[in-house]
Coordinates of C-alpha atoms in Angstrom, one line a residue:
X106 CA 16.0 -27.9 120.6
X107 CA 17.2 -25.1 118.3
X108 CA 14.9 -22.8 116.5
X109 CA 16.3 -24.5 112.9
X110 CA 14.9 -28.1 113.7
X111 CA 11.8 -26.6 115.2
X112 CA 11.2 -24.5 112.0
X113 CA 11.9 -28.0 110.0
X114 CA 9.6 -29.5 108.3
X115 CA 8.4 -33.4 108.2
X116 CA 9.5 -34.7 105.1
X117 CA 6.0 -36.0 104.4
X118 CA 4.6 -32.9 104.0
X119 CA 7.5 -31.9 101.3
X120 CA 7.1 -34.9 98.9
X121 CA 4.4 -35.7 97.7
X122 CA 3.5 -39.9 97.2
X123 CA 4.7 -41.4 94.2
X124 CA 2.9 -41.3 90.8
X125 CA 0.6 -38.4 92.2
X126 CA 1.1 -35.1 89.9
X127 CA 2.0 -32.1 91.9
X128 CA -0.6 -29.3 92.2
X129 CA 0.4 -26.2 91.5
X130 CA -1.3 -23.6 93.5
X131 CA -3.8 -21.5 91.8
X132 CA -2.8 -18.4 89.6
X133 CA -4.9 -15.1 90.9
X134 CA -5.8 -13.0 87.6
X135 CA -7.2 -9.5 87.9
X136 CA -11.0 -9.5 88.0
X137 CA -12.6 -8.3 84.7
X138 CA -14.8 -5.3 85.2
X139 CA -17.7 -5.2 82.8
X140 CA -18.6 -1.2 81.6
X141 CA -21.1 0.6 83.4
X142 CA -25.1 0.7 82.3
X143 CA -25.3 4.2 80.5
X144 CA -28.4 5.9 81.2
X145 CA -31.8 5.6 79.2
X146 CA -30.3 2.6 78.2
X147 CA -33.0 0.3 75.8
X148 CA -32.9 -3.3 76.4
X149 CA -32.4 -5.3 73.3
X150 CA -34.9 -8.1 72.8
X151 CA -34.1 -11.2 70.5
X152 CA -35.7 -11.6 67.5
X153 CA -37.9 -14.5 67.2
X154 CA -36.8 -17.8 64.9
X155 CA -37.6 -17.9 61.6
X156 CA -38.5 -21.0 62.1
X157 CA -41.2 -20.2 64.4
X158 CA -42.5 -17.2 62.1
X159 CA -45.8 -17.3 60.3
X160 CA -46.0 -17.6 56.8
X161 CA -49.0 -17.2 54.1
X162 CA -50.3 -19.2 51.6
X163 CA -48.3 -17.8 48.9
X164 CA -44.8 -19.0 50.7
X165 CA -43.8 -15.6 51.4
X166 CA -43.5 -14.1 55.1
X167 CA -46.9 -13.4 56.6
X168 CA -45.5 -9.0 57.1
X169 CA -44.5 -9.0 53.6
X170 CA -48.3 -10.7 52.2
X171 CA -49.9 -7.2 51.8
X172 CA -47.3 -6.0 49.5
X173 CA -47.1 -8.7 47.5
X174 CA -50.2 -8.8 46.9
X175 CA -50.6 -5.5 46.3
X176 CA -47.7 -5.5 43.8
X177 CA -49.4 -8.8 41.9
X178 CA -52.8 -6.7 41.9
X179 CA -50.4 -3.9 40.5
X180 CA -48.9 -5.9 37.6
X181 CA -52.7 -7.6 37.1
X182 CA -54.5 -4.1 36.0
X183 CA -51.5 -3.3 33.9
X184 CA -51.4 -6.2 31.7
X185 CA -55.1 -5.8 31.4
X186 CA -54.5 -2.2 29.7
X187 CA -52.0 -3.7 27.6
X188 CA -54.3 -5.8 26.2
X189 CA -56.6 -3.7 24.9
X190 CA -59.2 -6.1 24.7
X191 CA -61.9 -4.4 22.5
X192 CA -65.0 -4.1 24.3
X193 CA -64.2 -4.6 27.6
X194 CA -63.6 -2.0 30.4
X195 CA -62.0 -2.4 34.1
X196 CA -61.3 -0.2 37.1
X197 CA -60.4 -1.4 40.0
X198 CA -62.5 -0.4 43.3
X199 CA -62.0 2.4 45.7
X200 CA -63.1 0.3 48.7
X201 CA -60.9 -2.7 47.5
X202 CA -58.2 -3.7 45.1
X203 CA -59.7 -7.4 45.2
X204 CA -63.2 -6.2 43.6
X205 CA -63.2 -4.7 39.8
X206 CA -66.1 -3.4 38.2
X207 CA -66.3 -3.7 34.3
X208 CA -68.2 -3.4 31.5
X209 CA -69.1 -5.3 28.0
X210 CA -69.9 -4.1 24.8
X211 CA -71.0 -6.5 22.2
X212 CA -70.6 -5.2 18.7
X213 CA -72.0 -8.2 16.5
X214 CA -73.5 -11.8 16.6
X215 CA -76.5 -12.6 18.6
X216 CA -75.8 -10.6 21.4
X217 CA -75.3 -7.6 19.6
X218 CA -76.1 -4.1 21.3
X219 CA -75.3 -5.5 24.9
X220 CA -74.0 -3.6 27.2
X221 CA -73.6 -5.5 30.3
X222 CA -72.1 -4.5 33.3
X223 CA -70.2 -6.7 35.7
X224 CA -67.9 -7.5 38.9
X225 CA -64.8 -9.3 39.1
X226 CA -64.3 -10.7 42.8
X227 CA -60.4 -11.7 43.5
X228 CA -59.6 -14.1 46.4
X229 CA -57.6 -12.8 49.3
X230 CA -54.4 -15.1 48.7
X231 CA -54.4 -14.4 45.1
X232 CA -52.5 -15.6 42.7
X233 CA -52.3 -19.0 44.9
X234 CA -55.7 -19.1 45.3
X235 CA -58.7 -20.2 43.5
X236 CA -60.0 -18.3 40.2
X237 CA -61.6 -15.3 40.2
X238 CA -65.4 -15.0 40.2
X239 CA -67.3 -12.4 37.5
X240 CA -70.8 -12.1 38.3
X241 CA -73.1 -9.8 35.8
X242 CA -75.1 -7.5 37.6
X243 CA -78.3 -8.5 35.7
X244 CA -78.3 -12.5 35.2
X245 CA -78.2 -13.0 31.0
X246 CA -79.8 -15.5 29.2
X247 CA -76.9 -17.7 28.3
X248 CA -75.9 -21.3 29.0
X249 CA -72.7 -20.4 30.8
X250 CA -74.3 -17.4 32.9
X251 CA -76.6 -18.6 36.5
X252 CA -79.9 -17.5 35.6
X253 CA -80.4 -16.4 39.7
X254 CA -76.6 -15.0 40.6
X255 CA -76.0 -13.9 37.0
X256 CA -72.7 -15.8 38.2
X257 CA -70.5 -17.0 34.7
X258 CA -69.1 -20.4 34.8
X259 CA -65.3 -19.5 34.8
X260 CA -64.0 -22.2 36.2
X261 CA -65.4 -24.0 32.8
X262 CA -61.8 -22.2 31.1
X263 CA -59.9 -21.8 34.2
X264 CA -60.8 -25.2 36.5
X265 CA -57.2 -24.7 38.4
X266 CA -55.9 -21.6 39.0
X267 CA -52.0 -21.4 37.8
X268 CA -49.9 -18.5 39.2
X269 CA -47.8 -17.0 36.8
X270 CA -49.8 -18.7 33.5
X271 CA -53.1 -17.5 34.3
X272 CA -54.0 -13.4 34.5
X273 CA -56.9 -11.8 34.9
X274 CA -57.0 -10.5 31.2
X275 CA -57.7 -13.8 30.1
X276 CA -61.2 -14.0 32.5
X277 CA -62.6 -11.0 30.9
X278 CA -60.9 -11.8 27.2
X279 CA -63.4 -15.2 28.0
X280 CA -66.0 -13.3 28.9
X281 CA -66.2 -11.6 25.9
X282 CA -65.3 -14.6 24.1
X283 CA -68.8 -16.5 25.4
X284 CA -71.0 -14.2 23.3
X285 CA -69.4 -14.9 20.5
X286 CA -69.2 -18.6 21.0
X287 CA -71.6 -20.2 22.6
X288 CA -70.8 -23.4 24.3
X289 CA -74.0 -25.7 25.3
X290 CA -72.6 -28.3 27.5
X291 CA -72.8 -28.6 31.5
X292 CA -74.7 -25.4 30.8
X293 CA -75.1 -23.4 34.3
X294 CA -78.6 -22.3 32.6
X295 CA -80.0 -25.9 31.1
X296 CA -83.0 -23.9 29.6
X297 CA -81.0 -21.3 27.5
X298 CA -78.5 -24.4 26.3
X299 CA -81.7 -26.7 25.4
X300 CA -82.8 -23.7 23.2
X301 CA -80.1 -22.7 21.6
X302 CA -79.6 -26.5 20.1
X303 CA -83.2 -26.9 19.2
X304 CA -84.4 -24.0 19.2
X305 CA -83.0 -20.9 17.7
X306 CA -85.4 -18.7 17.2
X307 CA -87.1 -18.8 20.6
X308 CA -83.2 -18.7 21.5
X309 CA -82.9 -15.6 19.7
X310 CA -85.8 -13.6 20.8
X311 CA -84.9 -14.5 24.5
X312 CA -81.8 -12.8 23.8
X313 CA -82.5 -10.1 22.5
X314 CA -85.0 -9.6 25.7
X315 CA -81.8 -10.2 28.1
X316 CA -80.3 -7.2 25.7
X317 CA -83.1 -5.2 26.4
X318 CA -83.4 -5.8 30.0
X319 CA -80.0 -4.5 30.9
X320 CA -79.8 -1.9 28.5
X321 CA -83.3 -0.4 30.1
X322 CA -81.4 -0.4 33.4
X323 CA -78.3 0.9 32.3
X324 CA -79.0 4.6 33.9
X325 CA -79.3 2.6 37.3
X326 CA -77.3 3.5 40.2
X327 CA -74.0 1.0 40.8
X328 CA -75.2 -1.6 43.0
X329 CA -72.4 -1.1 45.3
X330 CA -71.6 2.4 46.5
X331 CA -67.6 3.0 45.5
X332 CA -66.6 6.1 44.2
X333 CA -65.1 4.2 41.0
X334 CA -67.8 1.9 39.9
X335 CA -68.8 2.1 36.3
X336 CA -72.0 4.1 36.4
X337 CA -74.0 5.6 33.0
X338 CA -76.0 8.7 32.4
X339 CA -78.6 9.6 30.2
X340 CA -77.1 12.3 27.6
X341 CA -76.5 16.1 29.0
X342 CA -75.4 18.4 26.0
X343 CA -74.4 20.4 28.8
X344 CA -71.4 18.5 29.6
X345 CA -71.0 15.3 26.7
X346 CA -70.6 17.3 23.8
X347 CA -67.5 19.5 24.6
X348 CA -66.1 15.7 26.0
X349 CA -67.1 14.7 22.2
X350 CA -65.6 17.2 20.2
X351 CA -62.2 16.8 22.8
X352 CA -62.2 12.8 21.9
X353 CA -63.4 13.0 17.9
X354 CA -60.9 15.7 17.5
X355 CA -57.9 13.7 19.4
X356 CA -59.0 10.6 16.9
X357 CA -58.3 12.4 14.5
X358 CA -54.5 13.6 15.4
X359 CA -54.1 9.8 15.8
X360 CA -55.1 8.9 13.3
X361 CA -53.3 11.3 10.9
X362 CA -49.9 11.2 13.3
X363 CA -50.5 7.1 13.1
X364 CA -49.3 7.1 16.8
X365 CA -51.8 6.8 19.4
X366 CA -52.1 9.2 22.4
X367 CA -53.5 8.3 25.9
X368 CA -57.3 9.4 26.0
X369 CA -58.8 10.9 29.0
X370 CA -62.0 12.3 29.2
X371 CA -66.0 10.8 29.6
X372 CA -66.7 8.3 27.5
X373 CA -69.4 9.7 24.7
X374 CA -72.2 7.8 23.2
X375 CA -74.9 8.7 20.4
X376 CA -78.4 8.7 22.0
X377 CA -80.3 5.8 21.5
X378 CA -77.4 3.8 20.5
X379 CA -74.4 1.6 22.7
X380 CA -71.9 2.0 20.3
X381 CA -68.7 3.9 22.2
X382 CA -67.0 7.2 19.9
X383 CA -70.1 6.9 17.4
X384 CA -70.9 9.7 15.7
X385 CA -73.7 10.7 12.7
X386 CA -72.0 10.1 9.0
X387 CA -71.7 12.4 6.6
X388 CA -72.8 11.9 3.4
X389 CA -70.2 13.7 0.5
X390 CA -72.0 16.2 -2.2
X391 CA -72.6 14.6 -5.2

């Protein structure tokens, strides 16, 4: 047998069977090298899903609640300044922007001469939360005031909060409004609304005992300690009257420039009277 027939192949092994497809024998590719780890290298972790985030009440993210409620604090004090509701004064606490302390000055009507200090409480989700609470910090006879908590029945004007239609300014432009207008029914102080309808006098005279009452403990210390609540002191020429002559004098520029000029100073009054700026009048030779 010659080398050529033992070298030959069967011709079963050269064809393949019928209506098989030929397989062609696999390609070898270069193997891909991925790049070397560089050193001090920081692995990079996935953020989480949105999806699987918290969020707050408000429908913003929970890491961006803070701010925005900062910021809507922010815009809150500044459309009370613009305002200028007369009477009424705000600062926000040191302690926290959700407490404000304020004060009320009455200038007429049966509650005239009141001075009466107060605290506006502001939920933690504001503006999508409920409506703000103002509590007095000496309960005043008055239907619409809790003769105990000195609590005033807000949600009387305000019995669903709305964000972006109801502000702040508009609690304290009520509060102002209820001592001028006294409202009798669901009264929060059934006594004080009995009176006033049948009564008026003996309304009157309780009244003007409330007015009293706070303005003999107007000199008090704040009842919370913060470096920014509203506090009073009894009159020290010492230091009021250079503050007066500063203010009366800076009235008058306004008045004659007819432009008015931000004020900065202590707030003057005349002994023995609540009236803010007031000063002696002069009678003119005759």
């Amino acid at each position: 047998m010659s080398t050529s027939s033992a070298r030959k192949r069967p011709e079963t092994e050269d064809k393949a069977p019928a209506g098989e497809p030929k397989n062609s024998p696999p390609r070898t590719a270069p193997k891909k090298q991925l790049p070397t780890i560089p050193k001090n290298a920081v692995p990079v972790t996935k953020p989480a899903s949105p999806a699987l985030s918290t969020q707050s009440t408000n429908g913003t993210h929970a890491s961006y609640g803070p701010f925005y409620l900062e910021y809507s604090l922010l815009a809150e004090f500044t459309l009370v300044v613009k305002q200028k509701l007369p009477g009424v004064y705000i600062q926000p606490s040191y302690q926290s922007a959700l407490m404000w302390f304020g004060v009320i000055f009455i200038r007429h009507g049966l509650y005239q001469d009141g001075v009466f200090k107060f605290t506006v409480y502001i939920p933690d989700n504001y503006p999508d939360g409920d409506c703000p609470r103002l509590v007095f910090d000496l309960p005043i006879f008055h239907p619409l005031v809790d003769p105990i908590s000195g609590e005033l029945d807000v949600k009387r004007a305000f019995a669903k909060w709305r964000r972006n239609h109801n502000h702040i300014w508009q609690i304290l432009m009520y509060a102002r409004r209820v001592f001028y207008k006294i409202d009798t029914t669901s009264p929060l102080n059934p006594e004080a609304a009995v009176l006033y309808e049948k009564d008026v006098q003996l309304f009157k005279s309780k009244v003007v005992d409330s007015v009293k009452l706070c303005s003999s403990h107007l000199f008090d210390p704040p009842k919370i300690e913060d470096p920014y609540a509203i506090s009073f002191s009894p009159w020290n020429p010492a230091v009021h009257d250079e503050a007066r002559e500063k203010m009366l004098s800076q009235k008058k520029s306004e008045d004659q420039q007819g432009k008015s000029t931000p004020v900065s100073g202590l707030s003057w009054v005349k002994p023995g009277s609540v009236q803010p700026f007031s000063k002696e009048e002069k009678t003119l030779p005759t």
